[in-house]
Short mmCIF file of C-alpha atoms in Angstrom, two decimals:
data_model
loop_
_atom_site.label_atom_id
_atom_site.label_comp_id
_atom_site.label_asym_id
_atom_site.label_seq_id
_atom_site.Cartn_x
_atom_site.Cartn_y
_atom_site.Cartn_z
CA MET A 1 79.24 74.05 -66.87
CA ALA A 2 77.18 74.49 -70.41
CA PRO A 3 77.55 78.32 -71.98
CA ALA A 4 75.19 80.62 -70.00
CA LEU A 5 71.71 81.50 -71.34
CA ARG A 6 70.80 85.61 -70.40
CA TYR A 7 67.07 86.38 -70.29
CA LEU A 8 65.34 88.68 -68.16
CA SER A 9 63.09 88.12 -65.34
CA GLY A 10 60.02 90.55 -63.22
CA ALA A 11 60.32 88.07 -60.25
CA CYS A 12 63.53 86.98 -58.83
CA GLY A 13 63.28 84.33 -55.81
CA ARG A 14 59.01 84.78 -56.67
CA ALA A 15 57.57 82.03 -54.77
CA ARG A 16 57.16 79.51 -58.61
CA GLY A 17 61.00 80.29 -58.34
CA GLY A 18 63.81 80.81 -60.36
CA PHE A 19 63.63 79.60 -63.68
CA PRO A 20 61.95 76.31 -63.89
CA GLY A 21 63.92 73.09 -64.39
CA GLY A 22 67.09 73.65 -63.28
CA PHE A 23 68.44 77.48 -63.94
CA SER A 24 69.56 78.84 -61.43
CA VAL A 25 69.24 82.60 -60.05
CA ALA A 26 71.27 85.80 -59.68
CA CYS A 27 70.54 89.07 -60.21
CA ARG A 28 73.42 91.45 -61.50
CA PRO A 29 72.47 94.67 -59.33
CA GLY A 30 73.09 98.12 -60.32
CA GLN A 31 70.71 97.67 -63.24
CA ALA A 32 68.90 100.83 -64.32
CA ARG A 33 65.51 99.01 -65.79
CA PRO A 34 62.13 98.76 -65.62
CA TRP A 35 62.39 94.96 -64.02
CA PRO A 36 66.40 93.22 -62.69
CA LEU A 37 68.13 92.23 -64.51
CA CYS A 38 68.84 88.87 -64.01
CA GLN A 39 71.36 85.76 -65.38
CA GLY A 40 70.70 82.17 -65.61
CA PHE A 41 73.35 79.29 -65.49
CA ARG A 42 72.41 76.03 -68.07
CA ARG A 43 72.58 72.70 -65.70
CA ALA A 44 70.76 71.08 -68.18
CA SER A 45 71.43 70.64 -71.89
CA THR A 46 68.24 72.17 -72.90
CA ARG A 47 64.81 73.80 -71.58
CA SER A 48 61.61 73.52 -72.26
CA PHE A 49 58.51 75.55 -72.87
CA ASP A 50 55.03 75.30 -74.16
CA VAL A 51 55.21 77.87 -76.17
CA ILE A 52 58.15 80.88 -77.68
CA ILE A 53 57.48 83.61 -78.70
CA ILE A 54 60.72 84.47 -81.54
CA GLY A 55 61.23 88.51 -80.83
CA GLY A 56 61.37 91.20 -78.81
CA GLY A 57 59.84 93.83 -80.02
CA ILE A 58 56.75 95.43 -79.46
CA VAL A 59 54.40 92.90 -81.00
CA GLY A 60 56.16 89.80 -79.72
CA LEU A 61 56.19 91.05 -75.97
CA ALA A 62 52.45 91.73 -76.61
CA SER A 63 51.39 88.37 -78.06
CA ALA A 64 53.77 86.78 -75.53
CA ARG A 65 51.38 89.22 -73.00
CA ALA A 66 48.30 88.31 -74.43
CA LEU A 67 49.59 84.56 -74.12
CA ILE A 68 50.56 84.49 -70.86
CA LEU A 69 47.15 86.65 -69.07
CA ARG A 70 45.34 84.40 -71.31
CA HIS A 71 46.71 80.66 -69.93
CA PRO A 72 48.83 81.21 -67.23
CA ALA A 73 49.07 77.86 -66.18
CA LEU A 74 51.89 77.53 -69.54
CA SER A 75 54.96 78.03 -69.91
CA ILE A 76 55.82 80.59 -72.11
CA GLY A 77 59.47 82.63 -73.60
CA VAL A 78 60.69 85.20 -75.90
CA LEU A 79 63.59 85.10 -77.47
CA GLU A 80 65.90 88.62 -78.44
CA LYS A 81 68.76 88.68 -80.26
CA GLU A 82 69.71 91.57 -79.23
CA LYS A 83 70.88 92.37 -75.02
CA ASP A 84 67.67 94.64 -74.94
CA LEU A 85 64.26 94.59 -76.11
CA ALA A 86 62.58 96.49 -78.50
CA VAL A 87 65.57 98.21 -80.06
CA HIS A 88 65.14 97.83 -83.50
CA GLN A 89 61.41 99.02 -85.42
CA THR A 90 60.37 98.99 -81.65
CA GLY A 91 63.17 101.63 -80.93
CA HIS A 92 63.07 103.41 -84.20
CA ASN A 93 59.29 104.60 -83.74
CA SER A 94 58.08 107.96 -85.01
CA GLY A 95 55.87 107.29 -81.82
CA VAL A 96 52.61 107.97 -83.33
CA ILE A 97 49.62 106.39 -82.04
CA HIS A 98 47.39 106.48 -84.96
CA SER A 99 43.84 107.35 -85.96
CA GLY A 100 43.25 104.75 -88.84
CA ILE A 101 42.22 107.24 -91.43
CA TYR A 102 44.56 105.80 -94.08
CA TYR A 103 44.08 102.33 -94.62
CA LYS A 104 41.46 100.01 -97.36
CA PRO A 105 37.93 99.45 -94.95
CA GLU A 106 37.84 95.87 -93.49
CA SER A 107 40.82 95.74 -93.58
CA LEU A 108 43.49 94.58 -90.31
CA LYS A 109 45.01 97.25 -90.71
CA ALA A 110 42.00 98.93 -90.20
CA LYS A 111 40.41 97.14 -88.24
CA LEU A 112 43.37 96.64 -85.82
CA CYS A 113 44.25 99.79 -86.69
CA VAL A 114 41.06 102.17 -84.90
CA GLN A 115 40.91 99.00 -81.81
CA GLY A 116 44.95 99.55 -81.36
CA ALA A 117 44.63 102.77 -80.66
CA ALA A 118 41.82 102.68 -78.16
CA LEU A 119 44.17 99.92 -76.87
CA ILE A 120 47.19 101.80 -76.26
CA TYR A 121 45.09 104.91 -74.61
CA GLU A 122 43.47 102.66 -72.14
CA TYR A 123 47.06 100.24 -71.29
CA CYS A 124 48.94 103.83 -71.05
CA ASN A 125 46.13 105.14 -68.55
CA GLN A 126 46.46 102.29 -66.87
CA LYS A 127 49.81 102.27 -66.24
CA GLY A 128 50.71 105.94 -65.73
CA ILE A 129 52.77 106.11 -68.54
CA SER A 130 52.79 109.67 -70.47
CA TYR A 131 51.77 110.18 -73.64
CA LYS A 132 49.38 113.16 -76.15
CA GLN A 133 47.19 113.08 -77.55
CA CYS A 134 48.35 116.49 -80.09
CA GLY A 135 45.87 115.48 -82.94
CA LYS A 136 46.59 115.11 -86.92
CA LEU A 137 46.47 116.96 -89.68
CA ILE A 138 46.17 116.55 -93.21
CA VAL A 139 47.24 118.90 -95.08
CA ALA A 140 46.01 119.96 -98.85
CA VAL A 141 48.39 122.36 -100.03
CA GLU A 142 47.71 122.38 -103.55
CA GLN A 143 44.00 122.58 -105.70
CA GLU A 144 44.11 118.60 -107.50
CA GLU A 145 45.25 117.76 -104.04
CA ILE A 146 41.50 118.45 -102.93
CA PRO A 147 39.33 115.35 -104.23
CA ARG A 148 41.52 113.31 -102.70
CA LEU A 149 41.59 114.74 -99.69
CA GLN A 150 37.98 114.35 -99.02
CA ALA A 151 38.11 111.21 -100.29
CA LEU A 152 40.18 109.98 -97.13
CA TYR A 153 38.23 111.55 -94.91
CA GLU A 154 35.31 109.18 -96.59
CA ARG A 155 37.61 106.86 -95.84
CA GLY A 156 38.72 107.07 -92.36
CA LEU A 157 34.52 107.63 -91.49
CA GLN A 158 34.39 104.04 -92.92
CA ASN A 159 36.65 102.88 -90.77
CA GLY A 160 35.05 104.16 -87.34
CA VAL A 161 38.05 106.66 -86.43
CA GLN A 162 37.20 108.83 -83.75
CA GLY A 163 36.58 113.26 -84.41
CA LEU A 164 37.67 113.80 -87.84
CA ARG A 165 36.11 116.41 -89.53
CA LEU A 166 37.33 118.86 -92.60
CA ILE A 167 38.63 122.00 -92.34
CA GLN A 168 39.02 125.30 -94.40
CA GLN A 169 41.82 127.50 -94.26
CA GLU A 170 40.91 129.14 -90.94
CA ASP A 171 40.55 126.74 -88.57
CA ILE A 172 43.97 125.15 -90.25
CA LYS A 173 45.56 128.35 -88.65
CA LYS A 174 43.70 128.43 -85.60
CA LYS A 175 45.06 124.49 -85.27
CA GLU A 176 48.75 125.25 -87.00
CA PRO A 177 49.60 129.04 -86.65
CA TYR A 178 52.18 128.94 -89.61
CA CYS A 179 51.08 125.95 -91.32
CA ARG A 180 49.62 126.89 -95.12
CA GLY A 181 46.63 124.94 -96.82
CA LEU A 182 43.60 125.52 -98.47
CA MET A 183 42.31 122.27 -96.71
CA ALA A 184 42.35 119.65 -93.90
CA ILE A 185 41.23 116.62 -92.40
CA ASP A 186 41.49 117.33 -88.43
CA CYS A 187 42.25 114.06 -86.84
CA PRO A 188 41.90 114.68 -83.30
CA TYR A 189 42.16 110.97 -81.62
CA THR A 190 45.82 110.93 -83.47
CA GLY A 191 48.70 111.21 -80.28
CA ILE A 192 52.09 110.15 -79.72
CA VAL A 193 53.44 108.09 -76.48
CA ASP A 194 57.33 106.78 -76.31
CA TYR A 195 56.63 102.89 -77.97
CA ARG A 196 60.00 101.64 -76.03
CA GLN A 197 58.41 102.40 -72.82
CA VAL A 198 54.56 100.77 -73.68
CA ALA A 199 56.90 97.34 -75.04
CA LEU A 200 58.66 97.13 -71.96
CA SER A 201 56.13 98.17 -70.13
CA PHE A 202 54.60 94.62 -71.55
CA ALA A 203 57.59 92.51 -71.09
CA GLN A 204 57.13 93.56 -67.09
CA ASP A 205 54.16 92.10 -67.17
CA PHE A 206 54.92 89.35 -69.29
CA GLN A 207 57.57 88.52 -66.49
CA GLU A 208 55.14 89.04 -63.92
CA ALA A 209 52.55 86.68 -64.68
CA GLY A 210 55.33 84.05 -64.63
CA GLY A 211 56.81 84.60 -68.08
CA PHE A 212 60.86 84.44 -69.07
CA VAL A 213 62.96 86.50 -71.57
CA LEU A 214 65.61 85.26 -72.81
CA THR A 215 67.61 87.57 -74.85
CA ASN A 216 71.53 87.11 -76.54
CA PHE A 217 69.61 84.54 -78.03
CA GLU A 218 70.03 84.37 -82.08
CA VAL A 219 68.46 81.62 -83.53
CA LYS A 220 69.81 80.01 -85.89
CA GLY A 221 68.32 76.58 -86.49
CA ILE A 222 64.56 75.14 -85.97
CA GLU A 223 63.95 71.13 -85.73
CA MET A 224 62.08 68.16 -84.23
CA ALA A 225 63.91 66.76 -81.12
CA LYS A 226 65.49 63.86 -81.17
CA GLU A 227 64.83 61.31 -77.62
CA SER A 228 67.39 61.86 -75.31
CA PRO A 229 70.07 58.52 -74.84
CA SER A 230 68.39 58.92 -70.80
CA GLY A 231 65.13 58.19 -72.35
CA SER A 232 63.47 61.39 -71.60
CA LYS A 233 60.43 62.31 -73.31
CA ASP A 234 60.68 65.61 -73.32
CA GLY A 235 61.14 64.93 -77.27
CA ALA A 236 57.88 64.09 -77.05
CA LYS A 237 55.76 66.55 -75.20
CA TYR A 238 58.56 69.19 -76.23
CA PRO A 239 59.06 68.16 -80.05
CA ILE A 240 60.88 71.97 -81.64
CA VAL A 241 64.39 71.92 -80.56
CA ILE A 242 65.30 75.84 -81.59
CA ARG A 243 68.95 76.25 -81.51
CA ASN A 244 71.11 79.43 -81.40
CA THR A 245 73.92 81.02 -83.00
CA LYS A 246 76.34 80.41 -79.58
CA GLY A 247 75.07 76.24 -79.44
CA GLU A 248 72.65 76.28 -76.86
CA GLU A 249 69.17 75.67 -76.80
CA VAL A 250 65.30 75.34 -76.39
CA GLN A 251 62.23 72.90 -76.46
CA CYS A 252 59.23 73.57 -76.93
CA GLN A 253 55.49 72.83 -78.23
CA TYR A 254 54.64 75.18 -80.30
CA VAL A 255 56.34 78.61 -81.49
CA VAL A 256 55.52 82.35 -83.00
CA THR A 257 57.92 83.92 -84.54
CA CYS A 258 57.22 87.84 -84.53
CA ALA A 259 61.06 88.52 -86.15
CA GLY A 260 60.24 91.53 -87.81
CA LEU A 261 63.23 92.69 -90.14
CA TYR A 262 64.03 88.65 -90.22
CA SER A 263 60.82 87.04 -90.28
CA ASP A 264 60.88 85.31 -93.73
CA ARG A 265 64.84 83.90 -92.53
CA ILE A 266 62.82 82.51 -89.64
CA SER A 267 60.12 81.14 -91.83
CA GLU A 268 62.29 79.49 -93.91
CA LEU A 269 64.30 78.04 -90.77
CA SER A 270 61.64 76.41 -89.92
CA GLY A 271 60.17 74.75 -92.92
CA CYS A 272 57.55 77.01 -94.18
CA ASN A 273 57.34 79.19 -96.81
CA PRO A 274 60.20 82.42 -97.56
CA ASP A 275 57.55 84.36 -99.29
CA PRO A 276 57.04 87.46 -98.79
CA GLN A 277 60.57 88.42 -98.87
CA ILE A 278 61.42 91.76 -96.87
CA VAL A 279 63.19 93.97 -97.97
CA PRO A 280 64.52 96.83 -95.21
CA PHE A 281 63.91 100.38 -96.23
CA ARG A 282 66.12 103.39 -94.32
CA GLY A 283 63.68 106.42 -93.81
CA ASP A 284 66.19 109.20 -92.48
CA TYR A 285 64.86 112.17 -90.16
CA LEU A 286 65.69 115.85 -89.70
CA LEU A 287 65.21 117.76 -86.35
CA LEU A 288 64.10 120.82 -86.48
CA LYS A 289 66.52 122.86 -84.50
CA PRO A 290 64.85 123.83 -80.83
CA GLU A 291 64.18 127.55 -80.99
CA LYS A 292 62.65 126.94 -83.82
CA ARG A 293 60.50 123.99 -82.54
CA TYR A 294 57.58 126.74 -81.46
CA LEU A 295 56.73 126.69 -85.45
CA VAL A 296 54.98 122.46 -84.78
CA LYS A 297 51.76 122.18 -82.10
CA GLY A 298 50.48 118.39 -84.09
CA ASN A 299 51.25 116.76 -86.70
CA ILE A 300 51.23 117.81 -89.66
CA TYR A 301 50.96 115.60 -92.99
CA PRO A 302 50.61 115.84 -96.71
CA VAL A 303 47.66 114.33 -98.65
CA PRO A 304 48.97 110.41 -99.87
CA ASP A 305 49.61 109.64 -103.22
CA SER A 306 48.14 105.90 -103.86
CA ARG A 307 50.70 106.50 -107.23
CA PHE A 308 53.41 105.72 -104.63
CA PRO A 309 53.80 102.99 -101.60
CA PHE A 310 54.98 105.39 -98.98
CA LEU A 311 53.37 108.74 -97.21
CA GLY A 312 55.84 111.54 -97.08
CA VAL A 313 57.36 113.11 -95.41
CA HIS A 314 55.57 115.06 -92.51
CA PHE A 315 55.92 116.82 -89.53
CA THR A 316 55.81 114.76 -86.08
CA PRO A 317 56.34 116.09 -82.55
CA ARG A 318 58.27 113.75 -80.15
CA MET A 319 57.44 112.94 -76.32
CA ASP A 320 60.94 114.81 -75.32
CA GLY A 321 59.49 118.04 -76.76
CA SER A 322 62.03 117.77 -80.29
CA ILE A 323 60.17 117.46 -83.35
CA TRP A 324 60.87 115.08 -85.83
CA LEU A 325 60.47 116.10 -90.03
CA GLY A 326 61.07 113.11 -92.24
CA PRO A 327 61.10 110.23 -93.17
CA ASN A 328 61.75 109.40 -96.58
CA ALA A 329 62.45 106.10 -98.34
CA VAL A 330 65.65 104.67 -99.03
CA LEU A 331 66.54 101.14 -99.94
CA ALA A 332 69.07 100.17 -96.87
CA PHE A 333 72.00 97.79 -97.61
CA LYS A 334 71.72 96.73 -94.70
CA ARG A 335 69.24 94.78 -92.37
CA GLU A 336 69.72 96.82 -88.97
CA GLY A 337 71.06 99.64 -91.66
CA TYR A 338 70.62 102.46 -89.77
CA LYS A 339 73.31 104.34 -91.22
CA PRO A 340 73.55 105.27 -95.53
CA PHE A 341 76.77 103.38 -95.56
CA ASP A 342 75.17 100.18 -93.82
CA PHE A 343 76.15 97.42 -95.88
CA SER A 344 75.33 93.17 -95.54
CA ALA A 345 76.70 91.53 -99.38
CA ARG A 346 73.81 89.08 -97.96
CA ASP A 347 71.36 90.95 -96.95
CA VAL A 348 71.75 92.63 -100.79
CA MET A 349 71.73 89.91 -102.49
CA ASP A 350 68.71 88.19 -100.60
CA VAL A 351 66.75 91.63 -101.80
CA ILE A 352 67.97 91.94 -105.32
CA ILE A 353 68.08 87.56 -106.11
CA LYS A 354 64.39 86.31 -103.51
CA SER A 355 62.60 89.16 -103.87
CA GLY A 356 59.93 91.49 -106.35
CA LEU A 357 62.84 94.60 -106.11
CA ILE A 358 63.65 95.13 -109.81
CA LYS A 359 59.94 95.02 -111.11
CA LEU A 360 59.23 97.86 -107.52
CA VAL A 361 62.07 100.08 -108.51
CA PHE A 362 61.35 100.04 -112.78
CA GLN A 363 56.72 101.01 -111.41
CA ASN A 364 58.04 103.52 -108.75
CA PHE A 365 61.58 104.53 -110.71
CA SER A 366 61.33 108.58 -110.28
CA TYR A 367 59.43 108.04 -106.94
CA GLY A 368 62.98 106.37 -105.52
CA VAL A 369 65.16 108.98 -107.59
CA ASN A 370 63.61 111.88 -105.72
CA GLU A 371 63.84 110.14 -102.49
CA MET A 372 67.34 109.47 -103.40
CA TYR A 373 67.55 112.83 -104.26
CA LYS A 374 66.51 114.09 -101.14
CA ALA A 375 68.43 111.40 -98.53
CA CYS A 376 70.86 113.90 -100.23
CA PHE A 377 70.43 117.14 -99.85
CA LEU A 378 68.18 118.79 -96.98
CA SER A 379 67.12 121.97 -99.68
CA ALA A 380 65.01 119.42 -101.54
CA THR A 381 63.73 117.65 -98.72
CA VAL A 382 63.07 121.98 -96.94
CA LYS A 383 61.84 122.34 -100.30
CA HIS A 384 58.80 119.98 -99.75
CA LEU A 385 58.40 120.59 -96.18
CA GLN A 386 58.37 124.80 -97.24
CA LYS A 387 54.81 123.66 -98.58
CA PHE A 388 53.52 123.04 -95.22
CA ILE A 389 55.54 125.71 -93.19
CA PRO A 390 56.90 128.21 -95.11
CA GLU A 391 59.35 129.75 -92.42
CA ILE A 392 61.63 126.90 -92.95
CA THR A 393 65.10 127.49 -94.25
CA VAL A 394 68.25 124.51 -94.54
CA SER A 395 69.50 126.65 -91.25
CA ASP A 396 66.66 125.38 -89.24
CA ILE A 397 67.31 121.69 -89.53
CA LEU A 398 69.93 119.19 -88.69
CA ARG A 399 70.07 115.69 -89.02
CA GLY A 400 68.37 113.18 -87.04
CA PRO A 401 67.70 110.10 -86.58
CA ALA A 402 67.19 106.88 -88.93
CA GLY A 403 64.72 103.68 -88.94
CA VAL A 404 64.75 100.59 -91.52
CA ARG A 405 61.20 99.48 -92.16
CA ALA A 406 60.54 95.70 -92.79
CA GLN A 407 58.44 95.64 -96.06
CA ALA A 408 57.45 92.69 -97.10
CA LEU A 409 57.19 92.00 -100.81
CA ASP A 410 55.67 89.41 -103.41
CA ARG A 411 57.59 88.02 -106.45
CA ASP A 412 55.67 90.65 -108.44
CA GLY A 413 57.44 93.35 -106.64
CA ASN A 414 54.56 94.44 -105.05
CA LEU A 415 53.87 96.13 -101.57
CA VAL A 416 52.73 94.13 -99.43
CA GLU A 417 50.51 96.53 -97.44
CA ASP A 418 48.16 94.03 -95.05
CA PHE A 419 49.28 92.33 -91.80
CA VAL A 420 49.87 88.45 -92.81
CA PHE A 421 49.93 85.81 -90.12
CA ASP A 422 50.48 82.00 -91.78
CA GLY A 423 51.97 78.55 -90.37
CA GLY A 424 52.95 76.05 -92.36
CA VAL A 425 52.64 72.30 -93.01
CA GLY A 426 54.77 68.93 -91.57
CA ALA A 427 56.09 68.46 -87.77
CA ILE A 428 57.33 71.81 -87.48
CA GLY A 429 54.75 74.09 -89.54
CA SER A 430 52.38 72.84 -87.92
CA ARG A 431 52.84 73.96 -84.49
CA ILE A 432 53.86 77.49 -85.96
CA LEU A 433 52.22 80.74 -86.42
CA HIS A 434 54.56 82.68 -88.15
CA VAL A 435 53.60 87.01 -87.73
CA ARG A 436 54.76 87.98 -91.87
CA ASN A 437 54.03 91.22 -92.41
CA ALA A 438 53.81 94.16 -90.12
CA PRO A 439 54.57 97.11 -91.14
CA SER A 440 53.30 100.56 -89.19
CA PRO A 441 50.25 100.93 -88.27
CA ALA A 442 52.05 97.29 -86.15
CA ALA A 443 53.17 99.51 -82.71
CA THR A 444 49.57 101.49 -82.34
CA SER A 445 48.28 98.17 -83.52
CA SER A 446 49.94 96.01 -80.98
CA LEU A 447 47.51 95.43 -77.91
CA ALA A 448 45.07 94.50 -80.79
CA ILE A 449 47.48 91.96 -83.31
CA SER A 450 48.23 90.44 -79.66
CA GLY A 451 44.38 89.50 -79.35
CA MET A 452 44.25 88.16 -82.91
CA ILE A 453 47.51 86.10 -82.10
CA ALA A 454 45.91 84.67 -79.04
CA ASP A 455 42.61 83.82 -79.98
CA GLU A 456 45.12 82.13 -83.33
CA VAL A 457 47.29 79.88 -81.44
CA GLN A 458 44.37 79.29 -78.53
CA GLN A 459 42.39 77.74 -82.09
CA ARG A 460 45.34 76.39 -84.43
CA PHE A 461 47.01 74.84 -81.32
CA LYS A 462 43.83 73.85 -78.75
CA LEU A 463 45.38 74.94 -75.66
#
């Protein structure tokens, strides 16, 4: 018997009947999951799908859900390299439902974030998923920040963000009694949610509609199929073979990649353009001690500085009642390097040789040094936080979790700010759609992104 493919199925033994075309199904009992965990045993050399989605994060799962709801007659599968779903960028997300204020008007980020926030709220209401529309204040603490704050407010209005208003010191105190500031943008539409719970709900929808999620399937090769000796026409009908690190295979007609931190490598595996390259940035969070949580009611953000690539440290309430402070933004030496000393020689060499990181470092040298300093010394981060809430001290905080952001970088050292979707040419490239860059606010935008991907797949592949 060939090695087993492990997958998740939301309806084992449903009328549609197990895994199509050759897998027997046996559910494993006692699993505390929103759907049964099943084990499929391979009885054939390959398994075939009309469409495969590579990547089981929130964007991949939302896209799989959108495709199967639109095309219920198609066989659609999701490949995920981990044993569980949504464990990397989705599972390390700050949980903010962004309003769409920051992004350049008419950009995909702006359009998809505003649409996506409305869709996330609607979806959570339909599914009974808990969220809090706790709002956000973007606070100017220095006089020189006020023009930037006013420009940001105008941008938010252009983007169609709901409920924005400029407020003065007295109204800041009403919203956040312990926060100081000269002026702020009140964003009441901003919320918080557990995005992994949302992603797992997308997976459940997908499986209940007949889709299949194969976990422990780390993609190693993507190539054209050859006709089998027995005369099977699978190679003609399902011309793309996707092979994992264990030698297991699936075949398909079309591929959508939502590979996050590995989007450039998956594109290169398929023979498509490896650029833009992914550079991993780790964001370390601090935690406010439970007895000090009363200091923060909603999200509190600084006024962003366009000279620097990230938003800066901020105050983020979580669904579990905790308060996250941060993140910083430092180069990670491993694509899934959640700890400061995690290291991968290949990941580091890729960053140095293939990307424009050296140019980015020179362009933002002082910013990078400051972020590294804050990562090492808590007092430096606390000093920044005290600009907003003076009562916070070093004794009030603990080191918390970290996430790694998949930041696309071009050869000139420029951060790729907007979403990037592309395909390729040739036998394989013409059958693939790559989601190349889906940075924050991709979780907020996931349902809007999935609709756009479904439209593009339908048009590009003539489904």
